[in-house]
Amino acid sequence: GSPPTAGSLLLRLAPGRNFGALDRFLQDWERFAASVLESHLSFPLLSYYRSQHDNQSWLAALTAILDTSALTITALKDIDPYQAQLTFAMARHAVVDLAQIFQIRPISPEVDRLSTEELANLLRDFDQAGLKLRDPRTIEARLVELRHLYEPFVQGLSDYLILPLPPVRREGPIVDNWQTSAWMERSKGIGRLAETDPADDHRD
């Protein structure tokens, strides 16, 4: 999504419950996080890179992957969490070492990125999409524990580099940057590109 969010990623995979695709995606991100760790520690100037889109950045993407891994580990029932654990560990290693190279102390976010109410809404979204969830009474406590391992570091990097962090759950329809243009109406979302209804006005 634009900005990338863990909620959007998991919901897009939910219709087919394609956990094999999720594992492959997280495996790719494990490698990417290792690449970012190596490149940005060797050349810290790369950390200042700005995307051409103000709602996207390497830090936002890495944060969304940490969120996705944490939710997969704590909330999803019918999936082996091993790959999510590997991706979480590698991505956390990257943000911790990058904070250290810039001498940025971890700080607690001023605004909770996933309040109890928002988590309940997200779990409801997952349930409605057909995802089987672990015991809701244990999800929040375990998720808070994992978030504490990385959120203070990504928040510190966010403040220092002036790169905003994405939400965990996005309100409203998911709209990607590729769908919008200054010259025409918004295009259909990825899942609707095969639709041929002439009455569709292309507005999500």
mmCIF file of C-alpha atoms in Angstrom:
data_model
loop_
_atom_site.group_PDB
_atom_site.id
_atom_site.type_symbol
_atom_site.label_atom_id
_atom_site.label_comp_id
_atom_site.label_asym_id
_atom_site.label_seq_id
_atom_site.Cartn_x
_atom_site.Cartn_y
_atom_site.Cartn_z
ATOM 1 C CA GLY A 1 0.000 0.000 0.000
ATOM 2 C CA SER A 2 0.886 3.650 -0.095
ATOM 3 C CA PRO A 3 1.901 4.079 2.673
ATOM 4 C CA PRO A 4 2.763 0.428 3.301
ATOM 5 C CA THR A 5 0.886 -1.137 6.198
ATOM 6 C CA ALA A 6 0.959 -4.595 7.757
ATOM 7 C CA GLY A 7 -2.827 -4.685 7.822
ATOM 8 C CA SER A 8 -3.105 -4.082 4.074
ATOM 9 C CA LEU A 9 -0.447 -6.675 3.259
ATOM 10 C CA LEU A 10 -2.045 -9.444 5.304
ATOM 11 C CA LEU A 11 -5.556 -8.616 4.101
ATOM 12 C CA ARG A 12 -4.444 -8.773 0.474
ATOM 13 C CA LEU A 13 -3.183 -12.289 1.055
ATOM 14 C CA ALA A 14 -6.215 -13.310 3.100
ATOM 15 C CA PRO A 15 -8.760 -14.153 0.350
ATOM 16 C CA GLY A 16 -6.766 -17.205 -0.726
ATOM 17 C CA ARG A 17 -4.994 -17.540 2.618
ATOM 18 C CA ASN A 18 -1.855 -17.834 0.542
ATOM 19 C CA PHE A 19 0.572 -18.352 3.386
ATOM 20 C CA GLY A 20 3.154 -19.823 1.024
ATOM 21 C CA ALA A 21 3.274 -16.464 -0.746
ATOM 22 C CA LEU A 22 3.577 -14.715 2.622
ATOM 23 C CA ASP A 23 6.516 -16.921 3.579
ATOM 24 C CA ARG A 24 8.263 -16.216 0.264
ATOM 25 C CA PHE A 25 7.587 -12.498 0.637
ATOM 26 C CA LEU A 26 9.012 -12.446 4.147
ATOM 27 C CA GLN A 27 11.993 -14.498 3.004
ATOM 28 C CA ASP A 28 12.731 -11.856 0.359
ATOM 29 C CA TRP A 29 12.453 -9.184 3.025
ATOM 30 C CA GLU A 30 14.811 -11.067 5.311
ATOM 31 C CA ARG A 31 17.403 -10.806 2.547
ATOM 32 C CA PHE A 32 16.537 -7.169 1.845
ATOM 33 C CA ALA A 33 16.883 -6.241 5.518
ATOM 34 C CA ALA A 34 20.321 -7.895 5.542
ATOM 35 C CA SER A 35 21.221 -5.907 2.419
ATOM 36 C CA VAL A 36 20.072 -2.640 4.009
ATOM 37 C CA LEU A 37 22.081 -3.450 7.124
ATOM 38 C CA GLU A 38 25.248 -4.010 5.092
ATOM 39 C CA SER A 39 24.848 -1.100 2.677
ATOM 40 C CA HIS A 40 23.613 1.551 5.112
ATOM 41 C CA LEU A 41 26.193 0.710 7.770
ATOM 42 C CA SER A 42 28.956 0.882 5.168
ATOM 43 C CA PHE A 43 27.572 4.067 3.594
ATOM 44 C CA PRO A 44 25.380 5.836 6.194
ATOM 45 C CA LEU A 45 24.605 8.589 3.672
ATOM 46 C CA LEU A 46 22.208 6.117 1.993
ATOM 47 C CA SER A 47 19.914 6.467 4.992
ATOM 48 C CA TYR A 48 19.067 9.993 3.873
ATOM 49 C CA TYR A 49 17.657 8.733 0.571
ATOM 50 C CA ARG A 50 14.225 10.170 -0.222
ATOM 51 C CA SER A 51 11.624 8.421 -2.321
ATOM 52 C CA GLN A 52 9.906 10.415 -5.055
ATOM 53 C CA HIS A 53 6.664 9.741 -3.149
ATOM 54 C CA ASP A 54 6.287 11.391 0.239
ATOM 55 C CA ASN A 55 4.199 8.501 1.600
ATOM 56 C CA GLN A 56 6.889 5.896 0.924
ATOM 57 C CA SER A 57 10.410 5.345 2.244
ATOM 58 C CA TRP A 58 12.814 2.535 3.015
ATOM 59 C CA LEU A 59 12.158 3.113 6.737
ATOM 60 C CA ALA A 60 8.372 2.960 6.302
ATOM 61 C CA ALA A 61 8.711 -0.270 4.324
ATOM 62 C CA LEU A 62 11.033 -1.845 6.888
ATOM 63 C CA THR A 63 8.680 -0.798 9.699
ATOM 64 C CA ALA A 64 5.705 -2.321 7.869
ATOM 65 C CA ILE A 65 7.637 -5.579 7.527
ATOM 66 C CA LEU A 66 8.437 -5.591 11.250
ATOM 67 C CA ASP A 67 4.729 -4.998 11.942
ATOM 68 C CA THR A 68 3.762 -7.774 9.526
ATOM 69 C CA SER A 69 6.219 -10.211 11.085
ATOM 70 C CA ALA A 70 5.047 -9.356 14.596
ATOM 71 C CA LEU A 71 1.377 -9.830 13.663
ATOM 72 C CA THR A 72 2.124 -13.105 11.882
ATOM 73 C CA ILE A 73 3.963 -14.428 14.931
ATOM 74 C CA THR A 74 1.382 -13.354 17.484
ATOM 75 C CA ALA A 75 -2.004 -13.364 15.747
ATOM 76 C CA LEU A 76 -2.216 -15.794 12.830
ATOM 77 C CA LYS A 77 -3.134 -19.332 13.788
ATOM 78 C CA ASP A 78 -2.703 -21.550 10.716
ATOM 79 C CA ILE A 79 0.820 -20.572 9.737
ATOM 80 C CA ASP A 80 4.261 -21.677 10.845
ATOM 81 C CA PRO A 81 5.788 -18.487 12.321
ATOM 82 C CA TYR A 82 9.393 -19.537 11.679
ATOM 83 C CA GLN A 83 10.002 -17.386 8.583
ATOM 84 C CA ALA A 84 8.308 -14.420 10.230
ATOM 85 C CA GLN A 85 10.648 -14.876 13.198
ATOM 86 C CA LEU A 86 13.706 -14.878 10.919
ATOM 87 C CA THR A 87 12.513 -11.775 9.080
ATOM 88 C CA PHE A 88 11.680 -10.017 12.335
ATOM 89 C CA ALA A 89 15.145 -10.766 13.736
ATOM 90 C CA MET A 90 16.958 -9.527 10.616
ATOM 91 C CA ALA A 91 14.846 -6.378 10.237
ATOM 92 C CA ARG A 92 15.225 -5.553 13.923
ATOM 93 C CA HIS A 93 18.998 -6.067 13.639
ATOM 94 C CA ALA A 94 19.035 -3.525 10.807
ATOM 95 C CA VAL A 95 17.126 -0.775 12.625
ATOM 96 C CA VAL A 96 19.015 -1.274 15.907
ATOM 97 C CA ASP A 97 22.432 -1.049 14.240
ATOM 98 C CA LEU A 98 21.397 1.918 12.092
ATOM 99 C CA ALA A 99 20.208 3.772 15.179
ATOM 100 C CA GLN A 100 23.551 3.007 16.791
ATOM 101 C CA ILE A 101 25.597 4.246 13.829
ATOM 102 C CA PHE A 102 23.799 7.612 14.053
ATOM 103 C CA GLN A 103 23.983 7.551 17.877
ATOM 104 C CA ILE A 104 20.199 7.733 18.099
ATOM 105 C CA ARG A 105 18.781 6.657 21.419
ATOM 106 C CA PRO A 106 15.561 4.604 21.243
ATOM 107 C CA ILE A 107 12.507 6.663 22.141
ATOM 108 C CA SER A 108 8.914 5.701 22.799
ATOM 109 C CA PRO A 109 6.430 6.908 20.158
ATOM 110 C CA GLU A 110 4.326 9.851 21.322
ATOM 111 C CA VAL A 111 1.276 8.367 19.603
ATOM 112 C CA ASP A 112 0.447 4.669 19.879
ATOM 113 C CA ARG A 113 0.607 3.252 16.343
ATOM 114 C CA LEU A 114 -1.780 0.441 17.306
ATOM 115 C CA SER A 115 -4.046 1.189 20.239
ATOM 116 C CA THR A 116 -6.158 -1.482 21.900
ATOM 117 C CA GLU A 117 -9.158 -0.234 19.922
ATOM 118 C CA GLU A 118 -7.268 -0.233 16.628
ATOM 119 C CA LEU A 119 -5.945 -3.730 17.291
ATOM 120 C CA ALA A 120 -9.502 -4.918 17.913
ATOM 121 C CA ASN A 121 -10.555 -3.348 14.597
ATOM 122 C CA LEU A 122 -7.625 -4.989 12.806
ATOM 123 C CA LEU A 123 -8.385 -8.420 14.270
ATOM 124 C CA ARG A 124 -12.003 -7.956 13.220
ATOM 125 C CA ASP A 125 -10.815 -7.168 9.680
ATOM 126 C CA PHE A 126 -8.709 -10.331 9.688
ATOM 127 C CA ASP A 127 -11.575 -12.439 10.994
ATOM 128 C CA GLN A 128 -13.989 -11.089 8.364
ATOM 129 C CA ALA A 129 -11.402 -11.865 5.672
ATOM 130 C CA GLY A 130 -11.275 -15.498 6.776
ATOM 131 C CA LEU A 131 -8.011 -15.502 8.684
ATOM 132 C CA LYS A 132 -7.964 -17.811 11.710
ATOM 133 C CA LEU A 133 -6.656 -16.049 14.789
ATOM 134 C CA ARG A 134 -5.029 -17.103 18.023
ATOM 135 C CA ASP A 135 -6.677 -16.378 21.365
ATOM 136 C CA PRO A 136 -7.400 -12.599 21.331
ATOM 137 C CA ARG A 137 -6.679 -12.456 25.069
ATOM 138 C CA THR A 138 -3.017 -13.288 24.452
ATOM 139 C CA ILE A 139 -2.416 -11.517 21.140
ATOM 140 C CA GLU A 140 -2.178 -7.968 22.488
ATOM 141 C CA ALA A 141 0.269 -8.787 25.296
ATOM 142 C CA ARG A 142 2.604 -10.710 22.975
ATOM 143 C CA LEU A 143 2.325 -8.040 20.295
ATOM 144 C CA VAL A 144 3.175 -5.253 22.732
ATOM 145 C CA GLU A 145 6.259 -7.219 23.775
ATOM 146 C CA LEU A 146 7.477 -7.590 20.185
ATOM 147 C CA ARG A 147 6.656 -3.993 19.239
ATOM 148 C CA HIS A 148 8.735 -2.805 22.188
ATOM 149 C CA LEU A 149 11.758 -4.489 20.599
ATOM 150 C CA TYR A 150 11.704 -2.321 17.465
ATOM 151 C CA GLU A 151 9.319 0.656 17.725
ATOM 152 C CA PRO A 152 11.637 2.817 19.885
ATOM 153 C CA PHE A 153 14.383 2.375 17.272
ATOM 154 C CA VAL A 154 12.267 3.074 14.197
ATOM 155 C CA GLN A 155 10.743 6.059 16.020
ATOM 156 C CA GLY A 156 14.203 7.419 16.754
ATOM 157 C CA LEU A 157 15.245 6.962 13.121
ATOM 158 C CA SER A 158 11.977 8.528 11.984
ATOM 159 C CA ASP A 159 12.533 11.663 14.063
ATOM 160 C CA TYR A 160 16.194 11.956 13.081
ATOM 161 C CA LEU A 161 15.732 11.348 9.349
ATOM 162 C CA ILE A 162 12.329 13.094 9.148
ATOM 163 C CA LEU A 163 10.768 10.009 7.554
ATOM 164 C CA PRO A 164 7.220 9.386 8.836
ATOM 165 C CA LEU A 165 6.278 5.938 10.058
ATOM 166 C CA PRO A 166 3.273 4.177 8.529
ATOM 167 C CA PRO A 167 0.212 3.138 10.523
ATOM 168 C CA VAL A 168 -0.282 -0.549 11.250
ATOM 169 C CA ARG A 169 -3.891 -0.439 10.054
ATOM 170 C CA ARG A 170 -5.121 1.912 7.386
ATOM 171 C CA GLU A 171 -8.551 3.477 7.629
ATOM 172 C CA GLY A 172 -10.700 3.529 4.509
ATOM 173 C CA PRO A 173 -9.997 1.987 1.096
ATOM 174 C CA ILE A 174 -6.484 0.922 0.198
ATOM 175 C CA VAL A 175 -5.199 3.207 -2.552
ATOM 176 C CA ASP A 176 -1.760 2.728 -4.093
ATOM 177 C CA ASN A 177 0.289 5.461 -5.755
ATOM 178 C CA TRP A 178 0.168 3.632 -9.104
ATOM 179 C CA GLN A 179 -3.628 4.062 -9.205
ATOM 180 C CA THR A 180 -3.603 7.864 -9.169
ATOM 181 C CA SER A 181 -2.843 10.405 -11.868
ATOM 182 C CA ALA A 182 -3.308 14.150 -12.292
ATOM 183 C CA TRP A 183 -4.960 13.578 -15.677
ATOM 184 C CA MET A 184 -7.587 10.896 -15.122
ATOM 185 C CA GLU A 185 -9.794 9.276 -12.534
ATOM 186 C CA ARG A 186 -8.345 6.759 -10.121
ATOM 187 C CA SER A 187 -7.854 3.320 -11.648
ATOM 188 C CA LYS A 188 -9.271 0.133 -10.192
ATOM 189 C CA GLY A 189 -7.303 -1.708 -7.538
ATOM 190 C CA ILE A 190 -5.120 -4.673 -8.440
ATOM 191 C CA GLY A 191 -7.782 -7.226 -7.591
ATOM 192 C CA ARG A 192 -10.326 -5.507 -9.834
ATOM 193 C CA LEU A 193 -8.283 -5.027 -12.991
ATOM 194 C CA ALA A 194 -9.939 -8.041 -14.651
ATOM 195 C CA GLU A 195 -13.445 -6.643 -14.148
ATOM 196 C CA THR A 196 -15.285 -5.606 -17.313
ATOM 197 C CA ASP A 197 -18.412 -3.937 -15.881
ATOM 198 C CA PRO A 198 -18.975 -0.869 -18.107
ATOM 199 C CA ALA A 199 -20.950 0.829 -15.361
ATOM 200 C CA ASP A 200 -17.948 0.901 -13.072
ATOM 201 C CA ASP A 201 -16.793 4.500 -12.610
ATOM 202 C CA HIS A 202 -13.278 3.437 -11.477
ATOM 203 C CA ARG A 203 -13.735 4.975 -8.070
ATOM 204 C CA ASP A 204 -12.833 2.742 -5.076
#
